[in-house]
mmCIF file of C-alpha atoms and ligand atoms in Angstrom:
data_model
loop_
_atom_site.group_PDB
_atom_site.id
_atom_site.type_symbol
_atom_site.label_atom_id
_atom_site.label_comp_id
_atom_site.label_asym_id
_atom_site.label_seq_id
_atom_site.Cartn_x
_atom_site.Cartn_y
_atom_site.Cartn_z
ATOM 1 C CA UNK A 54 9.180 -29.395 -36.354
ATOM 2 C CA UNK A 55 9.041 -25.757 -35.113
ATOM 3 C CA UNK A 56 7.277 -26.941 -31.910
ATOM 4 C CA UNK A 57 9.954 -29.468 -31.160
ATOM 5 C CA UNK A 58 12.905 -26.997 -31.848
ATOM 6 C CA UNK A 59 11.216 -24.389 -29.509
ATOM 7 C CA UNK A 60 10.673 -27.351 -26.843
ATOM 8 C CA UNK A 61 14.429 -28.164 -27.029
ATOM 9 C CA UNK A 62 15.474 -24.431 -26.375
ATOM 10 C CA UNK A 63 13.045 -24.063 -23.656
ATOM 11 C CA UNK A 64 14.226 -27.403 -21.864
ATOM 12 C CA UNK A 65 17.781 -25.860 -21.812
ATOM 13 C CA UNK A 66 16.536 -22.625 -20.433
ATOM 14 C CA UNK A 67 14.469 -24.405 -17.772
ATOM 15 C CA UNK A 68 17.471 -26.209 -16.786
ATOM 16 C CA UNK A 69 19.548 -23.258 -16.439
ATOM 17 C CA UNK A 70 16.936 -21.427 -14.497
ATOM 18 C CA UNK A 71 16.903 -21.690 -10.634
ATOM 19 C CA UNK A 72 14.821 -19.347 -8.419
ATOM 20 C CA UNK A 73 17.040 -17.610 -6.004
ATOM 21 C CA UNK A 74 16.366 -17.841 -2.172
ATOM 22 C CA UNK A 75 13.162 -16.235 -0.953
ATOM 23 C CA UNK A 76 14.699 -13.517 1.205
ATOM 24 C CA UNK A 77 11.342 -12.290 2.429
ATOM 25 C CA UNK A 78 9.993 -11.834 5.775
ATOM 26 C CA UNK A 79 7.438 -14.764 5.785
ATOM 27 C CA UNK A 80 5.123 -14.564 8.768
ATOM 28 C CA UNK A 81 5.022 -18.169 9.025
ATOM 29 C CA UNK A 82 8.956 -18.469 9.516
ATOM 30 C CA UNK A 83 8.394 -20.755 12.427
ATOM 31 C CA UNK A 84 9.013 -19.499 15.878
ATOM 32 C CA UNK A 85 10.661 -23.057 16.706
ATOM 33 C CA UNK A 86 12.934 -22.531 13.868
ATOM 34 C CA UNK A 87 16.712 -22.151 14.410
ATOM 35 C CA UNK A 88 19.920 -24.477 14.646
ATOM 36 C CA UNK A 89 19.891 -26.184 17.932
ATOM 37 C CA UNK A 90 16.121 -25.774 18.405
ATOM 38 C CA UNK A 91 15.619 -29.324 17.325
ATOM 39 C CA UNK A 92 17.854 -32.255 17.818
ATOM 40 C CA UNK A 93 18.337 -34.904 15.251
ATOM 41 C CA UNK A 94 20.218 -38.168 14.900
ATOM 42 C CA UNK A 95 24.062 -37.471 14.367
ATOM 43 C CA UNK A 96 25.090 -37.822 10.614
ATOM 44 C CA UNK A 97 21.272 -37.749 9.409
ATOM 45 C CA UNK A 98 20.341 -35.397 6.597
ATOM 46 C CA UNK A 99 17.939 -33.929 8.947
ATOM 47 C CA UNK A 100 20.852 -32.826 11.279
ATOM 48 C CA UNK A 101 22.821 -31.576 8.392
ATOM 49 C CA UNK A 102 20.084 -29.499 7.068
ATOM 50 C CA UNK A 103 19.310 -28.118 10.388
ATOM 51 C CA UNK A 104 22.899 -27.183 11.155
ATOM 52 C CA UNK A 105 23.113 -25.582 7.728
ATOM 53 C CA UNK A 106 19.889 -23.573 8.377
ATOM 54 C CA UNK A 107 19.295 -23.618 4.612
ATOM 55 C CA UNK A 108 17.597 -26.021 2.132
ATOM 56 C CA UNK A 109 16.973 -26.527 -1.569
ATOM 57 C CA UNK A 110 13.483 -27.592 -2.479
ATOM 58 C CA UNK A 111 12.434 -28.358 -6.142
ATOM 59 C CA UNK A 112 8.875 -27.214 -7.089
ATOM 60 C CA UNK A 113 7.194 -26.176 -10.503
ATOM 61 C CA UNK A 114 6.633 -22.362 -11.033
ATOM 62 C CA UNK A 115 4.090 -22.553 -13.654
ATOM 63 C CA UNK A 116 1.257 -24.377 -12.219
ATOM 64 C CA UNK A 117 -1.542 -22.388 -10.504
ATOM 65 C CA UNK A 118 -2.456 -23.634 -7.050
ATOM 66 C CA UNK A 119 0.663 -25.922 -6.805
ATOM 67 C CA UNK A 120 3.734 -24.147 -7.810
ATOM 68 C CA UNK A 121 3.486 -20.656 -9.504
ATOM 69 C CA UNK A 122 5.897 -17.929 -9.556
ATOM 70 C CA UNK A 123 4.079 -15.087 -7.905
ATOM 71 C CA UNK A 124 4.705 -11.359 -8.240
ATOM 72 C CA UNK A 125 7.300 -11.793 -5.426
ATOM 73 C CA UNK A 126 9.308 -13.820 -7.638
ATOM 74 C CA UNK A 127 8.792 -16.715 -5.158
ATOM 75 C CA UNK A 128 6.630 -19.885 -6.122
ATOM 76 C CA UNK A 129 3.180 -20.282 -4.389
ATOM 77 C CA UNK A 130 0.816 -23.204 -4.049
ATOM 78 C CA UNK A 131 -0.115 -26.393 -2.277
ATOM 79 C CA UNK A 132 3.190 -28.014 -2.930
ATOM 80 C CA UNK A 133 5.082 -24.947 -1.795
ATOM 81 C CA UNK A 134 3.002 -25.109 1.488
ATOM 82 C CA UNK A 135 3.681 -28.822 2.022
ATOM 83 C CA UNK A 136 7.477 -27.894 1.381
ATOM 84 C CA UNK A 137 7.132 -25.314 4.320
ATOM 85 C CA UNK A 138 5.710 -27.741 6.828
ATOM 86 C CA UNK A 139 8.404 -30.015 6.347
ATOM 87 C CA UNK A 140 11.068 -27.380 6.518
ATOM 88 C CA UNK A 141 9.536 -25.828 9.570
ATOM 89 C CA UNK A 142 9.841 -29.239 11.302
ATOM 90 C CA UNK A 143 13.704 -29.301 10.373
ATOM 91 C CA UNK A 144 13.838 -26.075 12.380
ATOM 92 C CA UNK A 145 14.706 -24.049 9.424
ATOM 93 C CA UNK A 146 12.771 -20.770 8.970
ATOM 94 C CA UNK A 147 11.093 -20.813 5.658
ATOM 95 C CA UNK A 148 12.416 -17.540 4.299
ATOM 96 C CA UNK A 149 15.597 -19.806 4.296
ATOM 97 C CA UNK A 150 14.361 -22.256 1.297
ATOM 98 C CA UNK A 151 15.794 -21.788 -1.893
ATOM 99 C CA UNK A 152 13.183 -23.023 -4.504
ATOM 100 C CA UNK A 153 14.542 -24.470 -7.566
ATOM 101 C CA UNK A 154 12.555 -24.993 -10.650
ATOM 102 C CA UNK A 155 12.113 -28.817 -11.484
ATOM 103 C CA UNK A 156 10.168 -29.313 -14.579
ATOM 104 C CA UNK A 157 8.836 -32.968 -14.807
ATOM 105 C CA UNK A 158 11.773 -34.547 -16.703
ATOM 106 C CA UNK A 159 14.590 -33.061 -14.411
ATOM 107 C CA UNK A 160 12.824 -34.242 -11.015
ATOM 108 C CA UNK A 161 14.828 -37.598 -10.628
ATOM 109 C CA UNK A 162 18.279 -36.070 -11.626
ATOM 110 C CA UNK A 163 17.879 -33.129 -9.446
ATOM 111 C CA UNK A 164 17.334 -35.497 -6.560
ATOM 112 C CA UNK A 165 20.082 -38.082 -7.645
ATOM 113 C CA UNK A 166 22.633 -35.304 -8.280
ATOM 114 C CA UNK A 167 21.801 -33.448 -5.035
ATOM 115 C CA UNK A 168 20.667 -29.963 -6.914
ATOM 116 C CA UNK A 169 17.749 -30.108 -4.314
ATOM 117 C CA UNK A 170 17.204 -31.731 -0.999
ATOM 118 C CA UNK A 171 13.666 -32.850 -1.915
ATOM 119 C CA UNK A 172 10.956 -32.379 -4.554
ATOM 120 C CA UNK A 173 7.344 -31.428 -4.030
ATOM 121 C CA UNK A 174 6.145 -31.043 -7.543
ATOM 122 C CA UNK A 175 2.909 -32.622 -8.438
ATOM 123 C CA UNK A 176 5.132 -35.819 -8.461
ATOM 124 C CA UNK A 177 3.198 -39.129 -9.281
ATOM 125 C CA UNK A 178 4.861 -42.068 -7.082
ATOM 126 C CA UNK A 179 5.334 -44.988 -9.215
ATOM 127 C CA UNK A 180 7.495 -48.158 -9.688
ATOM 128 C CA UNK A 181 9.657 -46.681 -12.477
ATOM 129 C CA UNK A 182 10.575 -43.665 -10.510
ATOM 130 C CA UNK A 183 11.396 -45.563 -7.567
ATOM 131 C CA UNK A 184 14.354 -47.255 -9.307
ATOM 132 C CA UNK A 185 16.189 -43.987 -9.019
ATOM 133 C CA UNK A 186 14.431 -41.949 -6.133
ATOM 134 C CA UNK A 187 12.264 -42.732 -2.905
ATOM 135 C CA UNK A 188 9.267 -41.148 -2.028
ATOM 136 C CA UNK A 189 7.388 -40.227 1.366
ATOM 137 C CA UNK A 190 3.805 -39.743 1.017
ATOM 138 C CA UNK A 191 1.438 -39.644 -0.677
ATOM 139 C CA UNK A 192 0.027 -36.262 0.408
ATOM 140 C CA UNK A 193 -2.583 -36.020 -2.351
ATOM 141 C CA UNK A 194 -4.248 -37.990 -5.113
ATOM 142 C CA UNK A 195 -4.928 -36.450 -8.259
ATOM 143 C CA UNK A 196 -6.015 -37.968 -11.744
ATOM 144 C CA UNK A 197 -5.309 -37.636 -15.373
ATOM 145 C CA UNK A 198 -7.831 -35.332 -17.267
ATOM 146 C CA UNK A 199 -7.815 -33.288 -20.391
ATOM 147 C CA UNK A 200 -8.360 -29.459 -20.897
ATOM 148 C CA UNK A 201 -10.119 -27.999 -24.110
ATOM 149 C CA UNK A 202 -11.418 -24.609 -25.049
ATOM 150 C CA UNK A 203 -14.777 -24.099 -23.455
ATOM 151 C CA UNK A 204 -16.574 -24.305 -26.870
ATOM 152 C CA UNK A 205 -14.962 -27.434 -27.666
ATOM 153 C CA UNK A 206 -17.583 -30.273 -28.214
ATOM 154 C CA UNK A 207 -15.565 -32.690 -29.941
ATOM 155 C CA UNK A 208 -13.214 -34.108 -27.464
ATOM 156 C CA UNK A 209 -14.823 -35.846 -24.456
ATOM 157 C CA UNK A 210 -12.127 -38.106 -22.954
ATOM 158 C CA UNK A 211 -9.045 -39.942 -24.032
ATOM 159 C CA UNK A 212 -10.891 -41.867 -26.848
ATOM 160 C CA UNK A 213 -11.395 -38.828 -28.731
ATOM 161 C CA UNK A 214 -7.887 -38.947 -30.040
ATOM 162 C CA UNK A 215 -8.310 -42.342 -31.506
ATOM 163 C CA UNK A 216 -9.452 -41.176 -35.116
ATOM 164 C CA UNK A 217 -6.084 -39.592 -35.395
ATOM 165 C CA UNK A 218 -7.224 -36.092 -36.163
ATOM 166 C CA UNK A 219 -6.694 -34.137 -33.131
ATOM 167 C CA UNK A 220 -3.383 -32.997 -31.490
ATOM 168 C CA UNK A 221 -2.975 -33.299 -27.698
ATOM 169 C CA UNK A 222 -0.088 -31.428 -25.670
ATOM 170 C CA UNK A 223 1.652 -32.596 -22.566
ATOM 171 C CA UNK A 224 5.013 -32.203 -20.695
ATOM 172 C CA UNK A 225 8.189 -34.431 -21.349
ATOM 173 C CA UNK A 226 8.879 -37.029 -18.420
ATOM 174 C CA UNK A 227 5.434 -36.876 -17.008
ATOM 175 C CA UNK A 228 3.045 -39.648 -16.600
ATOM 176 C CA UNK A 229 0.146 -38.187 -18.582
ATOM 177 C CA UNK A 230 2.558 -37.925 -21.548
ATOM 178 C CA UNK A 231 3.306 -41.545 -21.425
ATOM 179 C CA UNK A 232 -0.512 -42.522 -20.921
ATOM 180 C CA UNK A 233 -1.969 -40.481 -23.493
ATOM 181 C CA UNK A 234 0.172 -42.063 -26.135
ATOM 182 C CA UNK A 235 -1.899 -45.253 -25.664
ATOM 183 C CA UNK A 236 -5.107 -43.377 -26.853
ATOM 184 C CA UNK A 237 -3.965 -41.755 -30.032
ATOM 185 C CA UNK A 238 -3.723 -43.338 -33.490
ATOM 186 C CA UNK A 239 -0.359 -41.680 -34.282
ATOM 187 C CA UNK A 240 2.079 -40.406 -31.585
ATOM 188 C CA UNK A 241 4.491 -38.692 -33.799
ATOM 189 C CA UNK A 242 1.618 -36.284 -35.249
ATOM 190 C CA UNK A 243 -0.707 -36.220 -32.533
ATOM 191 C CA UNK A 244 1.261 -35.771 -29.304
ATOM 192 C CA UNK A 245 3.248 -32.595 -28.869
ATOM 193 C CA UNK A 246 5.601 -32.520 -25.768
ATOM 194 C CA UNK A 247 7.067 -29.507 -24.166
ATOM 195 C CA UNK A 248 9.100 -29.013 -20.694
ATOM 196 C CA UNK A 249 6.370 -27.104 -18.920
ATOM 197 C CA UNK A 250 2.598 -26.784 -18.949
ATOM 198 C CA UNK A 251 2.378 -23.304 -19.450
ATOM 199 C CA UNK A 252 3.737 -23.763 -23.045
ATOM 200 C CA UNK A 253 1.024 -26.430 -23.818
ATOM 201 C CA UNK A 254 -1.647 -23.712 -22.839
ATOM 202 C CA UNK A 255 0.126 -21.312 -25.330
ATOM 203 C CA UNK A 256 -0.068 -24.087 -27.863
ATOM 204 C CA UNK A 257 -3.798 -24.574 -27.237
ATOM 205 C CA UNK A 258 -4.490 -20.894 -27.496
ATOM 206 C CA UNK A 259 -2.577 -20.616 -30.709
ATOM 207 C CA UNK A 260 -4.362 -23.327 -32.296
ATOM 208 C CA UNK A 261 -1.521 -25.706 -32.686
ATOM 209 C CA UNK A 262 -2.871 -28.275 -30.429
ATOM 210 C CA UNK A 263 -6.573 -29.108 -29.721
ATOM 211 C CA UNK A 264 -6.310 -30.184 -25.907
ATOM 212 C CA UNK A 265 -3.730 -30.338 -22.872
ATOM 213 C CA UNK A 266 -3.598 -33.292 -20.709
ATOM 214 C CA UNK A 267 -2.056 -33.801 -17.251
ATOM 215 C CA UNK A 268 -3.471 -34.148 -13.680
ATOM 216 C CA UNK A 269 -7.052 -32.643 -13.150
ATOM 217 C CA UNK A 270 -5.543 -30.195 -10.433
ATOM 218 C CA UNK A 271 -3.047 -28.742 -12.581
ATOM 219 C CA UNK A 272 -5.758 -28.102 -15.308
ATOM 220 C CA UNK A 273 -8.055 -26.647 -12.833
ATOM 221 C CA UNK A 274 -5.826 -24.176 -11.918
ATOM 222 C CA UNK A 275 -5.356 -23.005 -15.514
ATOM 223 C CA UNK A 276 -9.276 -22.854 -15.735
ATOM 224 C CA UNK A 277 -9.654 -20.774 -12.627
ATOM 225 C CA UNK A 278 -6.909 -18.397 -13.743
ATOM 226 C CA UNK A 279 -8.698 -17.874 -17.159
ATOM 227 C CA UNK A 280 -12.555 -17.808 -16.037
ATOM 228 C CA UNK A 281 -14.738 -19.098 -19.088
ATOM 229 C CA UNK A 282 -11.852 -19.900 -21.340
ATOM 230 C CA UNK A 283 -11.272 -23.689 -20.745
ATOM 231 C CA UNK A 284 -13.176 -26.732 -19.405
ATOM 232 C CA UNK A 285 -12.173 -30.258 -18.544
ATOM 233 C CA UNK A 286 -13.299 -32.529 -21.273
ATOM 234 C CA UNK A 287 -14.679 -35.365 -19.203
ATOM 235 C CA UNK A 288 -13.782 -37.429 -16.020
ATOM 236 C CA UNK A 289 -10.334 -38.517 -14.428
ATOM 237 C CA UNK A 290 -8.795 -41.511 -16.204
ATOM 238 C CA UNK A 291 -5.880 -42.389 -13.942
ATOM 239 C CA UNK A 292 -4.759 -42.070 -10.324
ATOM 240 C CA UNK A 293 -1.873 -39.905 -9.644
ATOM 241 C CA UNK A 294 -0.657 -40.249 -6.062
ATOM 242 C CA UNK A 295 1.691 -37.211 -5.199
ATOM 243 C CA UNK A 296 4.720 -38.078 -3.267
ATOM 244 C CA UNK A 297 7.662 -36.153 -1.993
ATOM 245 C CA UNK A 298 10.963 -37.238 -3.838
ATOM 246 C CA UNK A 299 14.259 -38.080 -1.880
ATOM 247 C CA UNK A 300 17.357 -39.815 -2.437
ATOM 248 C CA UNK A 301 16.761 -43.381 -2.878
ATOM 249 C CA UNK A 302 19.053 -44.597 0.026
ATOM 250 C CA UNK A 303 17.769 -42.044 2.424
ATOM 251 C CA UNK A 304 15.339 -43.951 4.516
ATOM 252 C CA UNK A 305 15.610 -41.787 7.651
ATOM 253 C CA UNK A 306 14.826 -38.557 5.756
ATOM 254 C CA UNK A 307 11.997 -40.383 4.222
ATOM 255 C CA UNK A 308 10.644 -41.534 7.580
ATOM 256 C CA UNK A 309 10.920 -37.962 8.915
ATOM 257 C CA UNK A 310 8.895 -36.655 6.060
ATOM 258 C CA UNK A 311 6.263 -39.367 6.303
ATOM 259 C CA UNK A 312 5.998 -38.527 10.181
ATOM 260 C CA UNK A 313 5.751 -34.772 9.457
ATOM 261 C CA UNK A 314 3.006 -35.448 6.652
ATOM 262 C CA UNK A 315 1.189 -37.418 9.168
ATOM 263 C CA UNK A 316 1.244 -34.971 11.938
ATOM 264 C CA UNK A 317 0.174 -32.206 9.420
ATOM 265 C CA UNK A 318 -3.046 -34.395 8.484
ATOM 266 C CA UNK A 319 -3.988 -34.337 12.082
ATOM 267 C CA UNK A 320 -3.073 -30.859 13.168
ATOM 268 C CA UNK A 321 -5.098 -28.947 10.388
ATOM 269 C CA UNK A 322 -1.788 -27.512 8.714
ATOM 270 C CA UNK A 323 -2.231 -29.888 5.821
ATOM 271 C CA UNK A 324 -5.780 -28.854 5.398
ATOM 272 C CA UNK A 325 -4.979 -25.053 5.588
ATOM 273 C CA UNK A 326 -2.146 -25.360 3.098
ATOM 274 C CA UNK A 327 -4.909 -26.612 0.526
ATOM 275 C CA UNK A 328 -7.525 -24.154 1.334
ATOM 276 C CA UNK A 329 -5.131 -21.429 1.038
ATOM 277 C CA UNK A 330 -4.067 -22.454 -2.345
ATOM 278 C CA UNK A 331 -5.389 -25.059 -4.788
ATOM 279 C CA UNK A 332 -8.493 -25.348 -2.579
ATOM 280 C CA UNK A 333 -9.556 -22.065 -4.018
ATOM 281 C CA UNK A 334 -9.800 -23.721 -7.585
ATOM 282 C CA UNK A 335 -12.633 -26.018 -7.459
ATOM 283 C CA UNK A 336 -10.490 -29.416 -6.461
ATOM 284 C CA UNK A 337 -11.386 -31.521 -3.747
ATOM 285 C CA UNK A 338 -8.974 -32.361 -1.030
ATOM 286 C CA UNK A 339 -10.814 -35.296 0.064
ATOM 287 C CA UNK A 340 -9.545 -37.514 3.253
ATOM 288 C CA UNK A 341 -5.958 -37.620 4.085
ATOM 289 C CA UNK A 342 -4.287 -40.512 2.175
ATOM 290 C CA UNK A 343 -2.764 -43.476 3.953
ATOM 291 C CA UNK A 344 1.171 -42.917 4.180
ATOM 292 C CA UNK A 345 3.083 -45.663 2.045
ATOM 293 C CA UNK A 346 5.920 -46.532 4.210
ATOM 294 C CA UNK A 347 7.396 -49.106 1.777
HETATM 295 N N1 LIG B 495 1.653 -36.107 -11.748
HETATM 296 C C1 LIG B 495 2.372 -36.348 -12.966
HETATM 297 C C2 LIG B 495 3.765 -36.686 -13.023
HETATM 298 O O1 LIG B 495 4.288 -36.770 -12.017
HETATM 299 C C3 LIG B 495 1.993 -35.195 -13.928
HETATM 300 C C4 LIG B 495 2.246 -33.716 -13.233
HETATM 301 C C5 LIG B 495 3.843 -33.224 -13.585
HETATM 302 O O2 LIG B 495 4.125 -33.515 -14.726
HETATM 303 O O3 LIG B 495 4.114 -32.775 -12.608
HETATM 304 O O4 LIG B 495 4.326 -36.960 -14.133
#
C-alpha cells in the first residue's frame, strides 16, 4: 500500500519534471549546423525544426548507459547520443536540444501531445504502441532479464516467481512489467510497479522486493554502477527492439530518421555512440539491425 502511494506521488512529480535546455558548449555541436545550412521539403517537420533551431527530445534520466542525468544536469547515454546524431542531421546544434524526461508510461502521450518532437528512451517497438505513435528504427535490440542481489541464488529466471513467494519490481507502462505478470502466481502481491527504474532499485536495496525486471542493458547499467552488488539472474527471455517514437502520421519525419540511422550505421557514428556509453557496461552492440520501414 505504501509503495503504491509513493508510486502515485512519484509519477506526478516525474510528469511535472522537465529538464531545461542543455546550454552547454558541446564540442559536437555539428559544424554543419544552422538554419539554412540544410534544405528540407516545405512544410515538413524537418523544415520546421531546422528553421526554429531548437528541438525537444524525450529521454530517460535514470538509466545508466542509456539516459542518466549526469553531474552537468543533462542526460547522458546511448539514447542521448543517438538523439544527437539525428539532431545534427537536422542542422541544429546539439546544445539547442531540450531534453524532457519521458518515463515509460508517458512516452506515447508526450509524442501525441507534441510535448516532445521525438522520443529515444529504450522504447520497444510493438503493435500496441503503433496504434498511437510511429517508430523509426530499430537502432538496437535488447531483451528482458532479471536483476537480483549478487548473493541471491533463489531466483534464476522468470519461472522463479511461479511459487508465489517472491516480489518483483518493474515500471508502469513498460513491456517487461506486462510480460512478468504471466510468470507470477499472484500479480497483486508479487508485482510492484513504479514510474522509474531507480525506484525499483531502491525497493530492492530496502528489501521490499526480491528482484527488478526490465531490459538487460538497463539492468547492466545498474550492475556496472554498483560493482559487486547485483547480478543478472539468467538469460534474456524476450526481444526488445528499440525504436524512435514520432507522431503516427508523420511518415516523412520517420523516413528522415530511418535514413539518418542507416547512415550512422555506415559512417561509424552509431558504433562510437555505443562505445562511449552503454558499451562500457558489458553489453554487446551486435550487428546493425535492419531498419523496419513499415
Ligand atoms: N524496452 C521496454 C519498454 O519500452 C522497457 C524499458 C523501458 O521501460 O523503457 O517498455
